[in-house]
PDB file of C-alpha atoms and ligand atoms in Angstrom:
ATOM      1  CA  UNK A   1      52.206  39.196 278.816  1.00 80.00           C
ATOM      2  CA  UNK A   2      51.099  40.612 275.632  1.00 89.00           C
ATOM      3  CA  UNK A   3      49.053  38.244 273.266  1.00 96.00           C
ATOM      4  CA  UNK A   4      51.642  37.511 270.285  1.00 98.00           C
ATOM      5  CA  UNK A   5      50.478  38.703 266.874  1.00 98.00           C
ATOM      6  CA  UNK A   6      50.396  36.316 263.798  1.00 98.00           C
ATOM      7  CA  UNK A   7      51.890  37.446 260.707  1.00 98.00           C
ATOM      8  CA  UNK A   8      51.734  35.593 257.282  1.00 98.00           C
ATOM      9  CA  UNK A   9      54.941  35.205 255.097  1.00 98.00           C
ATOM     10  CA  UNK A  10      54.135  35.299 251.538  1.00 98.00           C
ATOM     11  CA  UNK A  11      57.018  33.501 250.082  1.00 96.00           C
ATOM     12  CA  UNK A  12      55.066  32.438 246.808  1.00 95.00           C
ATOM     13  CA  UNK A  13      56.602  32.282 243.528  1.00 95.00           C
ATOM     14  CA  UNK A  14      54.387  35.062 241.910  1.00 95.00           C
ATOM     15  CA  UNK A  15      51.914  37.494 242.721  1.00 96.00           C
ATOM     16  CA  UNK A  16      48.905  35.511 241.580  1.00 96.00           C
ATOM     17  CA  UNK A  17      49.495  32.808 244.187  1.00 96.00           C
ATOM     18  CA  UNK A  18      50.191  35.346 246.831  1.00 97.00           C
ATOM     19  CA  UNK A  19      46.848  37.048 246.274  1.00 98.00           C
ATOM     20  CA  UNK A  20      44.953  33.735 246.258  1.00 97.00           C
ATOM     21  CA  UNK A  21      46.402  33.057 249.824  1.00 98.00           C
ATOM     22  CA  UNK A  22      46.253  36.600 251.315  1.00 98.00           C
ATOM     23  CA  UNK A  23      42.607  36.635 250.046  1.00 97.00           C
ATOM     24  CA  UNK A  24      41.819  33.858 252.065  1.00 98.00           C
ATOM     25  CA  UNK A  25      43.873  34.473 255.418  1.00 98.00           C
ATOM     26  CA  UNK A  26      44.219  38.675 255.108  1.00 98.00           C
ATOM     27  CA  UNK A  27      41.560  39.181 257.505  1.00 97.00           C
ATOM     28  CA  UNK A  28      42.704  36.649 259.884  1.00 98.00           C
ATOM     29  CA  UNK A  29      46.190  37.331 260.506  1.00 98.00           C
ATOM     30  CA  UNK A  30      47.560  40.641 262.126  1.00 98.00           C
ATOM     31  CA  UNK A  31      50.455  41.445 259.428  1.00 98.00           C
ATOM     32  CA  UNK A  32      50.927  40.639 255.831  1.00 98.00           C
ATOM     33  CA  UNK A  33      54.541  40.039 254.877  1.00 98.00           C
ATOM     34  CA  UNK A  34      55.782  40.009 251.208  1.00 98.00           C
ATOM     35  CA  UNK A  35      58.413  37.499 251.460  1.00 98.00           C
ATOM     36  CA  UNK A  36      61.824  37.482 250.193  1.00 97.00           C
ATOM     37  CA  UNK A  37      61.181  35.041 247.821  1.00 96.00           C
ATOM     38  CA  UNK A  38      58.378  36.946 246.271  1.00 98.00           C
ATOM     39  CA  UNK A  39      60.406  40.346 246.537  1.00 97.00           C
ATOM     40  CA  UNK A  40      63.277  38.599 244.587  1.00 97.00           C
ATOM     41  CA  UNK A  41      60.568  37.313 241.697  1.00 97.00           C
ATOM     42  CA  UNK A  42      58.329  40.186 241.382  1.00 96.00           C
ATOM     43  CA  UNK A  43      59.992  43.186 243.334  1.00 97.00           C
ATOM     44  CA  UNK A  44      57.351  45.816 244.860  1.00 98.00           C
ATOM     45  CA  UNK A  45      54.658  44.842 242.843  1.00 98.00           C
ATOM     46  CA  UNK A  46      52.910  42.424 245.304  1.00 98.00           C
ATOM     47  CA  UNK A  47      53.178  45.266 248.041  1.00 98.00           C
ATOM     48  CA  UNK A  48      51.517  47.543 245.627  1.00 98.00           C
ATOM     49  CA  UNK A  49      48.883  45.120 244.817  1.00 98.00           C
ATOM     50  CA  UNK A  50      48.230  43.941 248.695  1.00 98.00           C
ATOM     51  CA  UNK A  51      48.378  47.322 249.958  1.00 98.00           C
ATOM     52  CA  UNK A  52      45.246  48.174 247.529  1.00 98.00           C
ATOM     53  CA  UNK A  53      43.568  45.249 249.134  1.00 98.00           C
ATOM     54  CA  UNK A  54      44.300  46.147 252.643  1.00 98.00           C
ATOM     55  CA  UNK A  55      44.456  50.016 252.850  1.00 97.00           C
ATOM     56  CA  UNK A  56      44.636  49.797 256.805  1.00 97.00           C
ATOM     57  CA  UNK A  57      46.959  46.780 257.458  1.00 97.00           C
ATOM     58  CA  UNK A  58      50.674  46.469 258.658  1.00 98.00           C
ATOM     59  CA  UNK A  59      52.459  45.210 255.230  1.00 98.00           C
ATOM     60  CA  UNK A  60      55.991  44.226 255.612  1.00 98.00           C
ATOM     61  CA  UNK A  61      58.373  43.829 252.710  1.00 98.00           C
ATOM     62  CA  UNK A  62      60.818  41.433 253.635  1.00 98.00           C
ATOM     63  CA  UNK A  63      63.944  42.713 251.755  1.00 98.00           C
ATOM     64  CA  UNK A  64      66.654  41.594 254.345  1.00 98.00           C
ATOM     65  CA  UNK A  65      68.072  44.759 252.841  1.00 98.00           C
ATOM     66  CA  UNK A  66      71.971  44.659 252.976  1.00 98.00           C
ATOM     67  CA  UNK A  67      72.909  47.764 251.515  1.00 98.00           C
ATOM     68  CA  UNK A  68      71.435  50.910 250.038  1.00 98.00           C
ATOM     69  CA  UNK A  69      69.317  51.195 253.004  1.00 98.00           C
ATOM     70  CA  UNK A  70      67.813  54.412 252.199  1.00 98.00           C
ATOM     71  CA  UNK A  71      66.733  53.890 248.468  1.00 98.00           C
ATOM     72  CA  UNK A  72      65.598  50.485 249.512  1.00 98.00           C
ATOM     73  CA  UNK A  73      63.362  51.553 252.112  1.00 98.00           C
ATOM     74  CA  UNK A  74      62.011  54.501 250.077  1.00 98.00           C
ATOM     75  CA  UNK A  75      60.900  51.963 247.505  1.00 98.00           C
ATOM     76  CA  UNK A  76      59.246  50.222 249.987  1.00 98.00           C
ATOM     77  CA  UNK A  77      57.215  52.904 251.426  1.00 98.00           C
ATOM     78  CA  UNK A  78      56.227  54.055 248.241  1.00 98.00           C
ATOM     79  CA  UNK A  79      54.765  50.932 247.078  1.00 98.00           C
ATOM     80  CA  UNK A  80      52.714  50.713 250.210  1.00 98.00           C
ATOM     81  CA  UNK A  81      55.022  48.910 252.735  1.00 98.00           C
ATOM     82  CA  UNK A  82      55.188  50.245 256.502  1.00 98.00           C
ATOM     83  CA  UNK A  83      57.534  47.959 257.646  1.00 98.00           C
ATOM     84  CA  UNK A  84      60.816  46.524 256.084  1.00 98.00           C
ATOM     85  CA  UNK A  85      63.626  44.313 257.294  1.00 98.00           C
ATOM     86  CA  UNK A  86      67.466  44.674 257.035  1.00 98.00           C
ATOM     87  CA  UNK A  87      69.903  41.800 257.383  1.00 98.00           C
ATOM     88  CA  UNK A  88      71.983  41.789 260.907  1.00 98.00           C
ATOM     89  CA  UNK A  89      75.228  42.171 259.197  1.00 97.00           C
ATOM     90  CA  UNK A  90      74.299  45.296 257.389  1.00 98.00           C
ATOM     91  CA  UNK A  91      76.260  48.245 258.662  1.00 98.00           C
ATOM     92  CA  UNK A  92      74.926  50.814 261.098  1.00 98.00           C
ATOM     93  CA  UNK A  93      74.756  53.336 258.479  1.00 98.00           C
ATOM     94  CA  UNK A  94      72.817  51.446 256.255  1.00 98.00           C
ATOM     95  CA  UNK A  95      70.270  50.541 259.060  1.00 98.00           C
ATOM     96  CA  UNK A  96      70.055  54.261 260.081  1.00 98.00           C
ATOM     97  CA  UNK A  97      69.505  55.168 256.391  1.00 98.00           C
ATOM     98  CA  UNK A  98      66.655  52.692 255.785  1.00 98.00           C
ATOM     99  CA  UNK A  99      65.096  53.795 259.400  1.00 98.00           C
ATOM    100  CA  UNK A 100      64.824  57.492 258.004  1.00 98.00           C
ATOM    101  CA  UNK A 101      62.542  56.296 255.222  1.00 98.00           C
ATOM    102  CA  UNK A 102      60.215  53.765 256.572  1.00 98.00           C
ATOM    103  CA  UNK A 103      57.778  53.464 259.828  1.00 98.00           C
ATOM    104  CA  UNK A 104      59.343  50.682 261.201  1.00 98.00           C
ATOM    105  CA  UNK A 105      62.585  48.782 260.555  1.00 98.00           C
ATOM    106  CA  UNK A 106      63.370  45.275 261.534  1.00 98.00           C
ATOM    107  CA  UNK A 107      66.825  43.277 261.934  1.00 98.00           C
ATOM    108  CA  UNK A 108      66.710  39.809 260.700  1.00 98.00           C
ATOM    109  CA  UNK A 109      68.852  37.468 262.456  1.00 97.00           C
ATOM    110  CA  UNK A 110      70.803  35.214 260.785  1.00 92.00           C
ATOM    111  CA  UNK A 111      74.165  33.384 261.064  1.00 89.00           C
ATOM    112  CA  UNK A 112      76.807  35.127 263.437  1.00 93.00           C
ATOM    113  CA  UNK A 113      75.619  37.873 265.144  1.00 97.00           C
ATOM    114  CA  UNK A 114      76.194  39.230 268.939  1.00 98.00           C
ATOM    115  CA  UNK A 115      74.356  40.815 271.691  1.00 98.00           C
ATOM    116  CA  UNK A 116      76.835  43.535 271.427  1.00 98.00           C
ATOM    117  CA  UNK A 117      75.647  44.790 267.968  1.00 98.00           C
ATOM    118  CA  UNK A 118      71.674  44.053 269.067  1.00 98.00           C
ATOM    119  CA  UNK A 119      72.613  46.670 271.715  1.00 98.00           C
ATOM    120  CA  UNK A 120      73.987  48.946 268.983  1.00 98.00           C
ATOM    121  CA  UNK A 121      70.540  48.449 266.859  1.00 98.00           C
ATOM    122  CA  UNK A 122      68.928  49.412 270.051  1.00 98.00           C
ATOM    123  CA  UNK A 123      71.075  52.299 270.529  1.00 98.00           C
ATOM    124  CA  UNK A 124      70.069  53.469 267.289  1.00 98.00           C
ATOM    125  CA  UNK A 125      66.262  53.189 267.904  1.00 98.00           C
ATOM    126  CA  UNK A 126      65.544  49.763 266.349  1.00 98.00           C
ATOM    127  CA  UNK A 127      63.874  47.666 268.841  1.00 98.00           C
ATOM    128  CA  UNK A 128      62.524  45.112 266.640  1.00 98.00           C
ATOM    129  CA  UNK A 129      64.234  42.015 265.742  1.00 98.00           C
ATOM    130  CA  UNK A 130      63.439  38.517 263.605  1.00 98.00           C
ATOM    131  CA  UNK A 131      64.775  35.570 265.425  1.00 97.00           C
ATOM    132  CA  UNK A 132      65.125  32.964 262.766  1.00 91.00           C
ATOM    133  CA  UNK A 133      65.445  29.184 261.915  1.00 84.00           C
ATOM    134  CA  UNK A 134      66.503  29.645 258.337  1.00 71.00           C
ATOM    135  CA  UNK A 135      64.979  27.077 255.831  1.00 75.00           C
ATOM    136  CA  UNK A 136      68.132  25.667 255.223  1.00 78.00           C
ATOM    137  CA  UNK A 137      69.145  25.121 258.514  1.00 73.00           C
ATOM    138  CA  UNK A 138      66.026  23.543 259.073  1.00 72.00           C
ATOM    139  CA  UNK A 139      66.377  21.144 255.976  1.00 76.00           C
ATOM    140  CA  UNK A 140      69.983  20.377 257.100  1.00 77.00           C
ATOM    141  CA  UNK A 141      68.570  19.121 260.581  1.00 76.00           C
ATOM    142  CA  UNK A 142      68.459  22.057 263.022  1.00 75.00           C
ATOM    143  CA  UNK A 143      65.603  22.374 265.142  1.00 83.00           C
ATOM    144  CA  UNK A 144      63.900  24.819 267.664  1.00 88.00           C
ATOM    145  CA  UNK A 145      65.170  24.099 271.076  1.00 88.00           C
ATOM    146  CA  UNK A 146      66.553  25.733 274.607  1.00 91.00           C
ATOM    147  CA  UNK A 147      69.438  27.325 272.712  1.00 90.00           C
ATOM    148  CA  UNK A 148      66.849  29.498 270.684  1.00 93.00           C
ATOM    149  CA  UNK A 149      64.558  30.209 273.591  1.00 95.00           C
ATOM    150  CA  UNK A 150      67.298  31.708 275.416  1.00 96.00           C
ATOM    151  CA  UNK A 151      68.510  34.193 273.117  1.00 97.00           C
ATOM    152  CA  UNK A 152      65.218  35.410 272.288  1.00 97.00           C
ATOM    153  CA  UNK A 153      64.564  35.807 276.282  1.00 98.00           C
ATOM    154  CA  UNK A 154      67.762  37.740 276.184  1.00 98.00           C
ATOM    155  CA  UNK A 155      66.664  39.759 273.513  1.00 98.00           C
ATOM    156  CA  UNK A 156      63.102  40.578 274.973  1.00 98.00           C
ATOM    157  CA  UNK A 157      65.049  41.575 278.408  1.00 98.00           C
ATOM    158  CA  UNK A 158      67.334  44.036 276.400  1.00 98.00           C
ATOM    159  CA  UNK A 159      63.904  45.660 275.396  1.00 98.00           C
ATOM    160  CA  UNK A 160      63.493  43.717 271.927  1.00 98.00           C
ATOM    161  CA  UNK A 161      60.107  43.077 270.292  1.00 98.00           C
ATOM    162  CA  UNK A 162      61.020  39.455 269.024  1.00 98.00           C
ATOM    163  CA  UNK A 163      59.329  37.840 266.205  1.00 98.00           C
ATOM    164  CA  UNK A 164      59.870  34.297 265.858  1.00 97.00           C
ATOM    165  CA  UNK A 165      59.994  32.327 262.728  1.00 96.00           C
ATOM    166  CA  UNK A 166      61.098  29.229 260.638  1.00 93.00           C
ATOM    167  CA  UNK A 167      58.997  26.612 259.752  1.00 92.00           C
ATOM    168  CA  UNK A 168      56.509  27.029 262.549  1.00 95.00           C
ATOM    169  CA  UNK A 169      53.375  25.238 262.975  1.00 93.00           C
ATOM    170  CA  UNK A 170      50.770  24.990 265.180  1.00 95.00           C
ATOM    171  CA  UNK A 171      52.583  22.241 267.740  1.00 91.00           C
ATOM    172  CA  UNK A 172      55.930  24.238 267.336  1.00 91.00           C
ATOM    173  CA  UNK A 173      54.131  27.363 269.404  1.00 95.00           C
ATOM    174  CA  UNK A 174      54.093  25.455 272.445  1.00 93.00           C
ATOM    175  CA  UNK A 175      57.971  25.729 272.920  1.00 93.00           C
ATOM    176  CA  UNK A 176      57.338  29.402 273.488  1.00 96.00           C
ATOM    177  CA  UNK A 177      54.763  29.327 276.465  1.00 95.00           C
ATOM    178  CA  UNK A 178      56.127  31.749 278.929  1.00 95.00           C
ATOM    179  CA  UNK A 179      58.007  33.710 276.676  1.00 97.00           C
ATOM    180  CA  UNK A 180      56.865  37.247 275.680  1.00 97.00           C
ATOM    181  CA  UNK A 181      57.289  36.867 271.832  1.00 98.00           C
ATOM    182  CA  UNK A 182      55.778  39.635 270.113  1.00 98.00           C
ATOM    183  CA  UNK A 183      54.887  37.981 266.944  1.00 98.00           C
ATOM    184  CA  UNK A 184      54.912  34.512 265.196  1.00 98.00           C
ATOM    185  CA  UNK A 185      55.735  34.672 261.516  1.00 98.00           C
ATOM    186  CA  UNK A 186      54.112  31.676 259.512  1.00 98.00           C
ATOM    187  CA  UNK A 187      54.765  30.813 255.594  1.00 97.00           C
ATOM    188  CA  UNK A 188      54.330  27.222 254.673  1.00 96.00           C
ATOM    189  CA  UNK A 189      52.413  26.314 257.787  1.00 96.00           C
ATOM    190  CA  UNK A 190      49.337  28.536 256.488  1.00 98.00           C
ATOM    191  CA  UNK A 191      49.917  29.097 252.990  1.00 97.00           C
ATOM    192  CA  UNK A 192      50.678  25.378 251.898  1.00 96.00           C
ATOM    193  CA  UNK A 193      48.175  23.959 254.227  1.00 97.00           C
ATOM    194  CA  UNK A 194      45.202  21.996 252.708  1.00 97.00           C
ATOM    195  CA  UNK A 195      42.798  25.098 254.219  1.00 98.00           C
ATOM    196  CA  UNK A 196      45.105  27.971 254.492  1.00 98.00           C
ATOM    197  CA  UNK A 197      42.330  30.044 256.398  1.00 98.00           C
ATOM    198  CA  UNK A 198      41.472  27.229 258.697  1.00 98.00           C
ATOM    199  CA  UNK A 199      45.171  27.207 259.274  1.00 98.00           C
ATOM    200  CA  UNK A 200      45.480  30.601 260.220  1.00 98.00           C
ATOM    201  CA  UNK A 201      42.483  30.314 262.528  1.00 98.00           C
ATOM    202  CA  UNK A 202      44.252  27.251 264.238  1.00 98.00           C
ATOM    203  CA  UNK A 203      47.226  29.593 264.541  1.00 98.00           C
ATOM    204  CA  UNK A 204      45.204  32.076 266.080  1.00 98.00           C
ATOM    205  CA  UNK A 205      43.349  29.724 268.466  1.00 98.00           C
ATOM    206  CA  UNK A 206      46.660  28.228 269.658  1.00 97.00           C
ATOM    207  CA  UNK A 207      48.097  31.716 270.373  1.00 98.00           C
ATOM    208  CA  UNK A 208      45.247  32.489 272.333  1.00 97.00           C
ATOM    209  CA  UNK A 209      45.334  29.044 274.382  1.00 96.00           C
ATOM    210  CA  UNK A 210      49.294  29.579 274.981  1.00 95.00           C
ATOM    211  CA  UNK A 211      49.224  33.031 275.915  1.00 95.00           C
TER     212      UNK A 211
HETATM  213  C1  5RP B   1      62.595  33.051 254.863  1.00 63.53           C
HETATM  214  C2  5RP B   1      61.343  34.014 255.729  1.00 63.53           C
HETATM  215  C3  5RP B   1      60.255  33.104 255.855  1.00 63.53           C
HETATM  216  O1  5RP B   1      59.428  34.071 255.203  1.00 63.53           O
HETATM  217  C4  5RP B   1      59.803  32.933 257.258  1.00 63.53           C
HETATM  218  O2  5RP B   1      60.631  32.465 257.763  1.00 63.53           O
HETATM  219  C5  5RP B   1      58.555  32.266 257.224  1.00 63.53           C
HETATM  220  O3  5RP B   1      58.653  31.059 256.285  1.00 63.53           O
HETATM  221  P1  5RP B   1      58.188  29.596 256.934  1.00 63.53           P
HETATM  222  O4  5RP B   1      57.140  29.578 258.017  1.00 63.53           O
HETATM  223  O5  5RP B   1      57.701  28.932 255.476  1.00 63.53           O
HETATM  224  O6  5RP B   1      59.586  28.830 257.324  1.00 63.53           O
HETATM  225  O7  5RP B   1      61.803  34.918 256.161  1.00 63.53           O
HETATM  226  O8  5RP B   1      63.899  33.821 254.795  1.00 63.53           O
END
Protein backbone atom coordinates (compact mmCIF):
# COMPACT_ATOMS: atom_id res chain seq x y z
CA UNK A 1 0.00 0.00 0.00
CA UNK A 2 1.39 3.43 -0.95
CA UNK A 3 1.24 6.23 1.57
CA UNK A 4 -1.58 8.65 0.71
CA UNK A 5 -0.56 12.20 -0.12
CA UNK A 6 -2.06 15.26 1.55
CA UNK A 7 -3.60 18.05 -0.50
CA UNK A 8 -4.73 21.40 0.92
CA UNK A 9 -7.82 22.89 -0.72
CA UNK A 10 -7.60 26.68 -0.58
CA UNK A 11 -11.25 27.65 -0.70
CA UNK A 12 -10.67 31.12 0.69
CA UNK A 13 -12.76 34.11 -0.29
CA UNK A 14 -9.74 36.02 -1.59
CA UNK A 15 -6.11 35.65 -2.55
CA UNK A 16 -4.73 37.39 0.55
CA UNK A 17 -6.42 34.85 2.82
CA UNK A 18 -5.21 31.95 0.66
CA UNK A 19 -1.64 33.24 0.73
CA UNK A 20 -1.73 33.46 4.50
CA UNK A 21 -2.74 29.78 4.70
CA UNK A 22 -0.39 28.54 2.02
CA UNK A 23 2.62 30.25 3.61
CA UNK A 24 1.88 28.30 6.80
CA UNK A 25 1.21 24.88 5.34
CA UNK A 26 2.81 24.89 1.89
CA UNK A 27 5.91 23.02 2.99
CA UNK A 28 3.96 20.42 4.98
CA UNK A 29 1.43 19.29 2.36
CA UNK A 30 2.16 17.52 -0.95
CA UNK A 31 -0.28 19.25 -3.32
CA UNK A 32 -1.60 22.81 -3.33
CA UNK A 33 -5.14 23.24 -4.60
CA UNK A 34 -6.65 26.54 -5.64
CA UNK A 35 -10.20 25.60 -4.70
CA UNK A 36 -13.35 26.16 -6.73
CA UNK A 37 -14.51 28.93 -4.41
CA UNK A 38 -11.27 30.84 -4.87
CA UNK A 39 -11.15 30.23 -8.66
CA UNK A 40 -14.65 31.69 -8.90
CA UNK A 41 -13.68 34.68 -6.77
CA UNK A 42 -10.29 35.55 -8.23
CA UNK A 43 -9.89 33.53 -11.42
CA UNK A 44 -6.35 32.33 -12.20
CA UNK A 45 -4.59 35.04 -10.17
CA UNK A 46 -4.18 32.76 -7.11
CA UNK A 47 -2.66 30.04 -9.31
CA UNK A 48 -0.08 32.54 -10.62
CA UNK A 49 0.72 33.82 -7.14
CA UNK A 50 1.07 30.37 -5.61
CA UNK A 51 3.19 29.09 -8.52
CA UNK A 52 5.55 32.04 -7.94
CA UNK A 53 5.92 30.99 -4.30
CA UNK A 54 6.21 27.24 -4.98
CA UNK A 55 7.93 26.69 -8.34
CA UNK A 56 8.41 22.94 -7.78
CA UNK A 57 5.13 21.89 -6.21
CA UNK A 58 2.08 20.24 -7.74
CA UNK A 59 -0.56 22.94 -8.09
CA UNK A 60 -4.14 22.00 -8.90
CA UNK A 61 -6.81 24.36 -10.20
CA UNK A 62 -10.15 22.96 -9.05
CA UNK A 63 -12.15 24.34 -11.95
CA UNK A 64 -14.70 21.48 -12.02
CA UNK A 65 -14.80 22.35 -15.71
CA UNK A 66 -17.97 21.35 -17.58
CA UNK A 67 -17.28 22.72 -21.06
CA UNK A 68 -14.62 24.47 -23.16
CA UNK A 69 -12.15 21.96 -21.73
CA UNK A 70 -9.25 22.90 -24.01
CA UNK A 71 -9.50 26.63 -23.34
CA UNK A 72 -9.90 26.27 -19.59
CA UNK A 73 -7.02 23.79 -19.39
CA UNK A 74 -4.76 26.07 -21.44
CA UNK A 75 -5.59 28.96 -19.11
CA UNK A 76 -4.83 26.83 -16.04
CA UNK A 77 -1.53 25.66 -17.51
CA UNK A 78 -0.49 29.18 -18.57
CA UNK A 79 -1.18 30.41 -15.05
CA UNK A 80 1.07 27.71 -13.58
CA UNK A 81 -1.22 24.83 -12.63
CA UNK A 82 -0.11 21.35 -13.67
CA UNK A 83 -3.35 19.64 -12.62
CA UNK A 84 -7.00 20.58 -13.12
CA UNK A 85 -10.42 19.04 -12.58
CA UNK A 86 -13.45 18.42 -14.77
CA UNK A 87 -16.87 17.55 -13.49
CA UNK A 88 -18.09 13.99 -14.07
CA UNK A 89 -21.02 15.08 -16.27
CA UNK A 90 -18.70 16.79 -18.78
CA UNK A 91 -18.67 15.07 -22.16
CA UNK A 92 -15.83 12.83 -23.28
CA UNK A 93 -14.80 15.40 -25.96
CA UNK A 94 -14.56 18.09 -23.25
CA UNK A 95 -12.37 15.79 -21.15
CA UNK A 96 -10.20 14.87 -24.13
CA UNK A 97 -9.74 18.52 -25.08
CA UNK A 98 -8.72 19.42 -21.53
CA UNK A 99 -6.40 16.44 -21.23
CA UNK A 100 -4.40 17.58 -24.27
CA UNK A 101 -3.52 20.89 -22.63
CA UNK A 102 -2.70 20.02 -19.03
CA UNK A 103 -0.23 17.61 -17.42
CA UNK A 104 -2.83 15.83 -15.30
CA UNK A 105 -6.62 15.79 -15.44
CA UNK A 106 -8.91 14.56 -12.71
CA UNK A 107 -12.63 13.82 -12.78
CA UNK A 108 -14.65 15.17 -9.85
CA UNK A 109 -17.38 12.74 -8.83
CA UNK A 110 -20.59 14.46 -7.79
CA UNK A 111 -24.21 13.45 -8.03
CA UNK A 112 -25.06 10.74 -10.52
CA UNK A 113 -22.21 8.97 -12.28
CA UNK A 114 -21.73 5.33 -13.21
CA UNK A 115 -18.88 2.83 -13.30
CA UNK A 116 -19.53 2.52 -17.06
CA UNK A 117 -18.68 6.23 -17.38
CA UNK A 118 -15.64 5.69 -15.17
CA UNK A 119 -14.47 2.98 -17.58
CA UNK A 120 -14.84 5.45 -20.46
CA UNK A 121 -12.63 7.95 -18.60
CA UNK A 122 -10.06 5.23 -18.04
CA UNK A 123 -10.28 4.27 -21.73
CA UNK A 124 -9.31 7.81 -22.78
CA UNK A 125 -6.37 7.78 -20.38
CA UNK A 126 -7.78 9.55 -17.32
CA UNK A 127 -6.80 7.54 -14.27
CA UNK A 128 -7.45 10.02 -11.46
CA UNK A 129 -10.80 10.70 -9.80
CA UNK A 130 -11.86 12.77 -6.81
CA UNK A 131 -14.41 11.02 -4.63
CA UNK A 132 -16.45 13.69 -2.95
CA UNK A 133 -18.83 14.19 -0.12
CA UNK A 134 -20.14 17.55 -1.19
CA UNK A 135 -20.32 20.39 1.31
CA UNK A 136 -24.01 20.69 0.73
CA UNK A 137 -24.60 16.95 1.17
CA UNK A 138 -22.65 17.04 4.43
CA UNK A 139 -24.64 20.06 5.57
CA UNK A 140 -27.87 18.22 4.88
CA UNK A 141 -26.79 15.36 7.14
CA UNK A 142 -24.93 13.01 4.76
CA UNK A 143 -21.89 11.28 6.29
CA UNK A 144 -18.98 9.17 5.09
CA UNK A 145 -19.87 5.49 5.30
CA UNK A 146 -19.61 1.97 3.94
CA UNK A 147 -21.36 2.94 0.67
CA UNK A 148 -18.55 5.42 -0.08
CA UNK A 149 -15.76 3.03 0.88
CA UNK A 150 -17.19 0.34 -1.41
CA UNK A 151 -17.30 2.71 -4.39
CA UNK A 152 -13.79 3.98 -3.64
CA UNK A 153 -12.49 0.40 -3.49
CA UNK A 154 -14.19 -0.44 -6.79
CA UNK A 155 -12.61 2.60 -8.47
CA UNK A 156 -9.20 1.56 -7.10
CA UNK A 157 -9.77 -1.97 -8.41
CA UNK A 158 -10.49 -0.46 -11.84
CA UNK A 159 -7.04 1.16 -11.72
CA UNK A 160 -7.91 4.69 -10.61
CA UNK A 161 -5.88 6.83 -8.26
CA UNK A 162 -8.62 8.00 -5.92
CA UNK A 163 -8.52 11.30 -4.06
CA UNK A 164 -10.99 11.47 -1.16
CA UNK A 165 -12.45 14.74 0.08
CA UNK A 166 -15.30 16.50 1.79
CA UNK A 167 -15.34 17.64 5.41
CA UNK A 168 -12.34 15.49 6.36
CA UNK A 169 -10.70 15.85 9.73
CA UNK A 170 -7.98 13.83 11.40
CA UNK A 171 -10.48 11.43 12.96
CA UNK A 172 -12.36 10.73 9.70
CA UNK A 173 -9.16 9.37 8.18
CA UNK A 174 -9.52 6.22 10.34
CA UNK A 175 -12.49 5.21 8.16
CA UNK A 176 -10.17 4.67 5.21
CA UNK A 177 -7.85 2.24 6.97
CA UNK A 178 -6.96 -0.61 4.61
CA UNK A 179 -8.08 1.29 1.49
CA UNK A 180 -5.40 2.40 -0.93
CA UNK A 181 -6.53 6.04 -1.25
CA UNK A 182 -4.03 8.01 -3.36
CA UNK A 183 -4.52 11.33 -1.57
CA UNK A 184 -6.68 13.05 1.01
CA UNK A 185 -7.85 16.57 0.28
CA UNK A 186 -8.57 18.77 3.26
CA UNK A 187 -9.83 22.34 3.15
CA UNK A 188 -11.52 23.68 6.23
CA UNK A 189 -9.99 20.95 8.41
CA UNK A 190 -6.63 22.67 7.89
CA UNK A 191 -7.33 26.24 6.78
CA UNK A 192 -9.91 26.97 9.47
CA UNK A 193 -7.99 25.32 12.31
CA UNK A 194 -6.65 27.55 15.04
CA UNK A 195 -3.15 26.59 13.95
CA UNK A 196 -3.23 25.52 10.26
CA UNK A 197 0.39 24.38 10.22
CA UNK A 198 -0.14 22.13 13.22
CA UNK A 199 -3.37 20.83 11.67
CA UNK A 200 -1.50 19.90 8.47
CA UNK A 201 1.20 18.17 10.54
CA UNK A 202 -1.52 16.29 12.47
CA UNK A 203 -3.06 15.11 9.18
CA UNK A 204 0.38 13.93 7.98
CA UNK A 205 1.08 12.12 11.24
CA UNK A 206 -2.31 10.42 11.17
CA UNK A 207 -1.70 9.28 7.59
CA UNK A 208 1.67 7.88 8.65
CA UNK A 209 0.04 6.10 11.58
CA UNK A 210 -2.82 4.56 9.58
CA UNK A 211 -1.04 3.66 6.36
C1 LIG B 1 -15.56 21.79 -2.68
C2 LIG B 1 -14.21 21.20 -2.72
C3 LIG B 1 -13.37 21.35 -1.52
O1 LIG B 1 -12.24 22.06 -1.87
C4 LIG B 1 -12.92 20.03 -0.90
O2 LIG B 1 -14.00 19.19 -0.71
C5 LIG B 1 -12.26 20.25 0.45
O3 LIG B 1 -13.07 21.00 1.27
P1 LIG B 1 -13.41 20.71 2.80
O4 LIG B 1 -12.31 19.85 3.39
O5 LIG B 1 -13.44 22.09 3.40
O6 LIG B 1 -14.73 20.01 2.83
O7 LIG B 1 -13.79 20.67 -3.72
O8 LIG B 1 -16.19 21.61 -3.90
